[in-house]
Tab-separated table of C-alpha atoms in Angstrom:
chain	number	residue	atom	x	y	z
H	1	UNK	CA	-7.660	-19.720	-2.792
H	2	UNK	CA	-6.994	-20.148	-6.537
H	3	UNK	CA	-4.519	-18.854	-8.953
H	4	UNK	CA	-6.562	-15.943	-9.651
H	5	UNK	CA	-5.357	-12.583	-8.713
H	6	UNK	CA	-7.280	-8.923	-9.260
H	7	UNK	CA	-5.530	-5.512	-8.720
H	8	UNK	CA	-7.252	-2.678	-6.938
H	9	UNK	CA	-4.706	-0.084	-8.174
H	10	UNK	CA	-5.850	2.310	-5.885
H	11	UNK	CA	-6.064	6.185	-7.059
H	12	UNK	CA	-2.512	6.776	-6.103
H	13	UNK	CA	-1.282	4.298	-8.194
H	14	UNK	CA	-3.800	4.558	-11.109
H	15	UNK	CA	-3.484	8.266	-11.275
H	16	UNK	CA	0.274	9.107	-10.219
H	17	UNK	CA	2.625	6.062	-10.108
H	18	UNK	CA	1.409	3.100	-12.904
H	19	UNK	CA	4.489	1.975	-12.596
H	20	UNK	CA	3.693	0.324	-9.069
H	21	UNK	CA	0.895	-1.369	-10.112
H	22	UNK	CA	2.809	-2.988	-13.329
H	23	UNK	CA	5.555	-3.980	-10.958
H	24	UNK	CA	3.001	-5.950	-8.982
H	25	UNK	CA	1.450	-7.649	-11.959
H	26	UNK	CA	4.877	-8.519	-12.986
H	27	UNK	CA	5.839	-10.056	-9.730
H	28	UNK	CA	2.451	-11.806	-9.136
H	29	UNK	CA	2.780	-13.552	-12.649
H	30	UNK	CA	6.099	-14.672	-12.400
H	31	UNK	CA	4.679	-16.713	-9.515
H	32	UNK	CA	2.419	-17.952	-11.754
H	33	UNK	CA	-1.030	-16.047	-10.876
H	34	UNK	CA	-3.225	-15.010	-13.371
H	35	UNK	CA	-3.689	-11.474	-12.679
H	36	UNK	CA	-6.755	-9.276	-14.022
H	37	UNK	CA	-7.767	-5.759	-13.723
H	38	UNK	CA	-11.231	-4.929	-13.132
H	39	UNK	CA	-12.020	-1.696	-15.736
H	40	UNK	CA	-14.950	-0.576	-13.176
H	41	UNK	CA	-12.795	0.333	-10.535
H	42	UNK	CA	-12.616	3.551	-8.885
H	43	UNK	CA	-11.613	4.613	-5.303
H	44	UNK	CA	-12.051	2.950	-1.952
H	45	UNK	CA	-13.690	5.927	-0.651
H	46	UNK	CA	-11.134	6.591	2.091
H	47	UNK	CA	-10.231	10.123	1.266
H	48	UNK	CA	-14.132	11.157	1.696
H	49	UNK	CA	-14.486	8.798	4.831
H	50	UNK	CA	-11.234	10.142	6.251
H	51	UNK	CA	-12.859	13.825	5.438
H	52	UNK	CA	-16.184	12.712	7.473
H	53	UNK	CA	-18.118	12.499	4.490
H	54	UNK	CA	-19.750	9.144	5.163
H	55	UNK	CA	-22.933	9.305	2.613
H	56	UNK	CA	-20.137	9.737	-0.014
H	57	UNK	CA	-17.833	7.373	1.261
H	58	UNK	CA	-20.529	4.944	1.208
H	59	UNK	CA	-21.346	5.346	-2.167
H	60	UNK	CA	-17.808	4.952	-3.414
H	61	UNK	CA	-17.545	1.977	-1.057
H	62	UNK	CA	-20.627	0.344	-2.501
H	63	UNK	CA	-18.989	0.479	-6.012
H	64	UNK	CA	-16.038	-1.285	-5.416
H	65	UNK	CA	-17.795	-3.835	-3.359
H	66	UNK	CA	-20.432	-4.266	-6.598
H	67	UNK	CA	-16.707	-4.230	-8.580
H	68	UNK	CA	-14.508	-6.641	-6.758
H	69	UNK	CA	-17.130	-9.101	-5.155
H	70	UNK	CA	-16.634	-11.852	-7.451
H	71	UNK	CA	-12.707	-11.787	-7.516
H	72	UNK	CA	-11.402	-14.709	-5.755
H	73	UNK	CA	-8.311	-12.845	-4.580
H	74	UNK	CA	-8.109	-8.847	-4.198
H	75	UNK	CA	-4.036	-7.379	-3.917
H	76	UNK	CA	-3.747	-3.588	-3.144
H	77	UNK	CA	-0.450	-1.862	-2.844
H	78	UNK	CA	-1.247	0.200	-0.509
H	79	UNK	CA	-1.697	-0.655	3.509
H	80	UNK	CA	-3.908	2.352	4.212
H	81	UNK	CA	-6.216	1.368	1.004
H	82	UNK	CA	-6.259	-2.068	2.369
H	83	UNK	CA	-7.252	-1.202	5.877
H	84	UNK	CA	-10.181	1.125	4.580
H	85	UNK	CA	-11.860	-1.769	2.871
H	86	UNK	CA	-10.606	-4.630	5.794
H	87	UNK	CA	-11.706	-2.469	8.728
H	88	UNK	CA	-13.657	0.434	7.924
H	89	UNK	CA	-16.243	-0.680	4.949
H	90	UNK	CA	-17.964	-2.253	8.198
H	91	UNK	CA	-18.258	0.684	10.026
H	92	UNK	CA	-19.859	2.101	6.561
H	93	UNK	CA	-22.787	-0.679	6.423
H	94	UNK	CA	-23.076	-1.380	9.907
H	95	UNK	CA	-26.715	-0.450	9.076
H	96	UNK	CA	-27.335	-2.417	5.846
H	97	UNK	CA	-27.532	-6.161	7.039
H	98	UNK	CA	-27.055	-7.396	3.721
H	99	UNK	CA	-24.625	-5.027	2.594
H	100	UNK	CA	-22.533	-6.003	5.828
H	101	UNK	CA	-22.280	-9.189	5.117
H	102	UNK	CA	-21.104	-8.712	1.252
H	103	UNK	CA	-18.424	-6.692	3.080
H	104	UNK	CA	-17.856	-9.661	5.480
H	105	UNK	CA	-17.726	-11.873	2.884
H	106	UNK	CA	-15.236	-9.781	0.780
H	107	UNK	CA	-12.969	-8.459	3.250
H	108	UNK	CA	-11.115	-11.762	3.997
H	109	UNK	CA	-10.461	-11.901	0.504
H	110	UNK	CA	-8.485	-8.652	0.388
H	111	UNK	CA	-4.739	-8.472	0.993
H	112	UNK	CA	-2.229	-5.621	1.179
H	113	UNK	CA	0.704	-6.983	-1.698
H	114	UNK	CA	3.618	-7.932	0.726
H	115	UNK	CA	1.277	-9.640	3.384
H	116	UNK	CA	-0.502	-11.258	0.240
H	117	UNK	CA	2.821	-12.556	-0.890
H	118	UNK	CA	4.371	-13.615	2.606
H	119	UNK	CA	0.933	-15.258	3.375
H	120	UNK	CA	-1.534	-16.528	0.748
H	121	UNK	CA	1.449	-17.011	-1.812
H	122	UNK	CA	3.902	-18.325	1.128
H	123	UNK	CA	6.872	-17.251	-0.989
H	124	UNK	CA	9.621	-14.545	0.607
H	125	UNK	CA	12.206	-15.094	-2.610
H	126	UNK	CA	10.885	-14.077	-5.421
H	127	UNK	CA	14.262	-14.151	-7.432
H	128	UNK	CA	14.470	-10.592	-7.509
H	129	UNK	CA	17.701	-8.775	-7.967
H	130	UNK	CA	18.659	-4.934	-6.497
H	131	UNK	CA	21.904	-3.762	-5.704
H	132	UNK	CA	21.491	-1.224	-3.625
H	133	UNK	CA	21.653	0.366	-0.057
H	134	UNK	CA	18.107	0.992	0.986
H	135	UNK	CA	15.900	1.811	4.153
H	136	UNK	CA	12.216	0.790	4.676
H	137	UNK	CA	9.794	3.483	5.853
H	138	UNK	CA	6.898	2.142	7.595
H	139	UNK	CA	3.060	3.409	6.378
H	140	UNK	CA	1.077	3.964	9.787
H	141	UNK	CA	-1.963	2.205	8.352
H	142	UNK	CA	-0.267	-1.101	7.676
H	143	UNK	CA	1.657	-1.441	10.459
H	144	UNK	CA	-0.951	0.443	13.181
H	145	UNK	CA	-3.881	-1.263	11.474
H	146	UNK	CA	-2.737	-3.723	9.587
H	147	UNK	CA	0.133	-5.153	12.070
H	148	UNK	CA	2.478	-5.297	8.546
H	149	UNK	CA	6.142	-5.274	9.880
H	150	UNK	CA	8.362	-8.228	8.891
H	151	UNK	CA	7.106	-9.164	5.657
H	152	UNK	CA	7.842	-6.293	3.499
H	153	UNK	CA	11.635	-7.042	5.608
H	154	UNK	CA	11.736	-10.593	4.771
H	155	UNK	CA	11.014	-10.089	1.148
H	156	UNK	CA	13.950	-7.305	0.776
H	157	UNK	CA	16.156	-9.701	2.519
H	158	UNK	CA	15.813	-12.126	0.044
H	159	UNK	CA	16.897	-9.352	-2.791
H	160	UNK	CA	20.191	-10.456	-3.849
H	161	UNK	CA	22.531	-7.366	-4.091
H	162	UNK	CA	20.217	-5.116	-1.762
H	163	UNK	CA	21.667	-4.286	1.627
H	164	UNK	CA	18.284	-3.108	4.138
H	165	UNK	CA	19.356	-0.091	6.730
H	166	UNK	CA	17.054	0.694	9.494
H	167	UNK	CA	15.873	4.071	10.242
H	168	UNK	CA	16.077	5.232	13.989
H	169	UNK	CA	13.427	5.610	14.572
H	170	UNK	CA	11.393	3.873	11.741
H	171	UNK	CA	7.788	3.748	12.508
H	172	UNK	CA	7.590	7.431	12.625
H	173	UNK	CA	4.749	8.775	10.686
H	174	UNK	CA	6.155	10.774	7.520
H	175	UNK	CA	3.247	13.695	7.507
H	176	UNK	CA	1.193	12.586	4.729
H	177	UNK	CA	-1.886	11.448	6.398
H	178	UNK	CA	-4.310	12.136	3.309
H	179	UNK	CA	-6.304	15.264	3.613
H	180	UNK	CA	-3.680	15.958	6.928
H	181	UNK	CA	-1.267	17.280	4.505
H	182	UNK	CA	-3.234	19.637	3.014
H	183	UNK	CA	-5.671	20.681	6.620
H	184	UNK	CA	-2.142	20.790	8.148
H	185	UNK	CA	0.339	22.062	5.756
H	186	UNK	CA	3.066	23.131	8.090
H	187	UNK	CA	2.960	20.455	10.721
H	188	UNK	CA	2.739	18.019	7.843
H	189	UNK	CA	6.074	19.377	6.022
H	190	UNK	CA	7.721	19.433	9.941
H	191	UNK	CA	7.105	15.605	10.239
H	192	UNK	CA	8.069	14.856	6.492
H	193	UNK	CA	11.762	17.038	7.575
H	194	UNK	CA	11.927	15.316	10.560
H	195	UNK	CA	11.382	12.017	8.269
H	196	UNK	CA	13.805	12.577	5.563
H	197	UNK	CA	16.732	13.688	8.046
H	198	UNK	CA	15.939	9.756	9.463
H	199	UNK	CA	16.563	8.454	6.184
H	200	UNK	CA	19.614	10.041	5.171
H	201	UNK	CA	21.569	9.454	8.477
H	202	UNK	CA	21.078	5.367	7.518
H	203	UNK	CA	23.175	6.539	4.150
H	204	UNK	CA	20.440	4.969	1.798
H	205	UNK	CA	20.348	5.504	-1.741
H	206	UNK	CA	16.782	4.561	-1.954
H	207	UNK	CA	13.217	4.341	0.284
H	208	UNK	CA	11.015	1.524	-0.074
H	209	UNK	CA	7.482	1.737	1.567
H	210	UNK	CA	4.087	-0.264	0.995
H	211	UNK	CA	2.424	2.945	0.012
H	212	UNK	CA	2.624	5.106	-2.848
H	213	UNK	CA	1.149	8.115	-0.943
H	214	UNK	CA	4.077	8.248	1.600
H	215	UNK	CA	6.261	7.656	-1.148
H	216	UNK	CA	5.155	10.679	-2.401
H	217	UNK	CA	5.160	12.401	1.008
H	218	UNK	CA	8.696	11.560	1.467
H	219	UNK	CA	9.692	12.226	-2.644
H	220	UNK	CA	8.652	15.650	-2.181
H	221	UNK	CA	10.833	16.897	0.740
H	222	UNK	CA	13.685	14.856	-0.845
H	223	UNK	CA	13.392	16.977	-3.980
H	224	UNK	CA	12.957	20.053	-2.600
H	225	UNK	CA	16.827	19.433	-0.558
H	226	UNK	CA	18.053	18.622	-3.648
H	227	UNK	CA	18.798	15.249	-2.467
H	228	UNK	CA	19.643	12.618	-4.513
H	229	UNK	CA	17.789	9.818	-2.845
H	230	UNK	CA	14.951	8.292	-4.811
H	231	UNK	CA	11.744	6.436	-3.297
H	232	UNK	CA	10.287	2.950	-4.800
H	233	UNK	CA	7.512	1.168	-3.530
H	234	UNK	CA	8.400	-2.293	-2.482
H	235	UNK	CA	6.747	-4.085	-5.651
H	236	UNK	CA	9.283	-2.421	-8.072
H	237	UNK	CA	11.928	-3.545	-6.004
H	238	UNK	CA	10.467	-7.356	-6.443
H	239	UNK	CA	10.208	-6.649	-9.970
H	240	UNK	CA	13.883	-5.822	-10.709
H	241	UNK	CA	16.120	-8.648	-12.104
């Protein structure tokens, strides 16, 4: 693969946390990539998919396929994002032979941004400096789907300052689940309680994750305890100096 990096932002990002996906460019071109941001670019289609509204899904899908095809490299910063297109755009053309294999064809060119770094960029230091007490909050898609585990750890242990707490447990889902938090309001607000009272018994200040959506999750029960602890997605903690 080249030196030739394009951001799918995702709507998260694009819509409610820009800072995330400036973070990323920063990181990706102080490792020298040249990093460009399709203007077409809209959704992956998962909230409609996730909704079982395949016809629309489909036609979201097809845009960012007709958007992103020719990119040599695709980084997301999101693992659920990055598991709709990797796993599930299939499932959306499994009858449009040539459609599938555009997907086919794409899909191996799409990383989630810690897996991209750990793997296509083979770097884990990427001279970033945090001091700080945090914990890491596992996203069910990239770890369930994805199998992401270690490399969003490896790159925070190479943050000098930053001291990493576990959670116990911490691949417990945080309640966000997309259109699950707003079908299922009050289970969704249990898990996100049951989440939170995780984090602060590791004594964190702060709560990395991969996604911006359980960043969000997890933000919003933190605010409403009045609690002090603040949420970053892993690319603005690779961005710091």
């Amino acid at each position: 693969m080249g030196n030739r990096v394009s951001l799918f932002v995702t709507c998260m990002v694009d819509q409610l946390f820009p800072k995330v996906g400036l973070a990323m460019a920063d990181v990706l071109e102080r490792l020298g990539y040249q990093v460009d941001f399709p203007e077409a670019q809209t959704c992956c289609g998962q909230p409609a998919f996730n909704s079982g509204y395949r016809a629309e899904a489909r036609t979201v899908a097809r845009h960012f396929l007709n958007t992103f095809e020719k990119s040599e490299t695709v980084v997301v910063p999101s693992g659920s994002c990055t598991s709709m297109i990797v796993h599930h755009f299939a499932e959306l053309f499994h009858k449009e032979p040539d459609s599938l294999a555009r997907v086919h064809a794409l899909e191996k060119r799409v990383f989630e941004f810690s897996t991209f770094l750990t793997q296509v960029a083979r770097v884990e230091d990427v001279g970033a400096r945090f001091e700080d007490i945090v914990t890491f909050h596992d996203g069910c898609h990239g770890l369930r789907e994805l199998g992401v585990k270690s490399a969003p750890r490896r790159l925070l242990a190479h943050v000098r300052g930053l001291e990493l707490r576990e959670m116990q447990p911490a691949e417990d889902c945080c309640g966000f689940g997309g259109t699950f938090s707003v079908k299922f309001d009050e289970l969704s607000g249990a898990m996100g309680r049951s989440k939170v009272e995780s984090i602060v018994r590791t004594g964190a200040n702060t709560v990395v994750s991969l996604d911006p959506s359980c960043l969000m999750q997890i933000q919003g029960v933190l605010s409403r305890s009045g609690s002090p602890i603040r949420t970053m997605h892993l690319a603005e903690v690779l961005a710091s100096r």
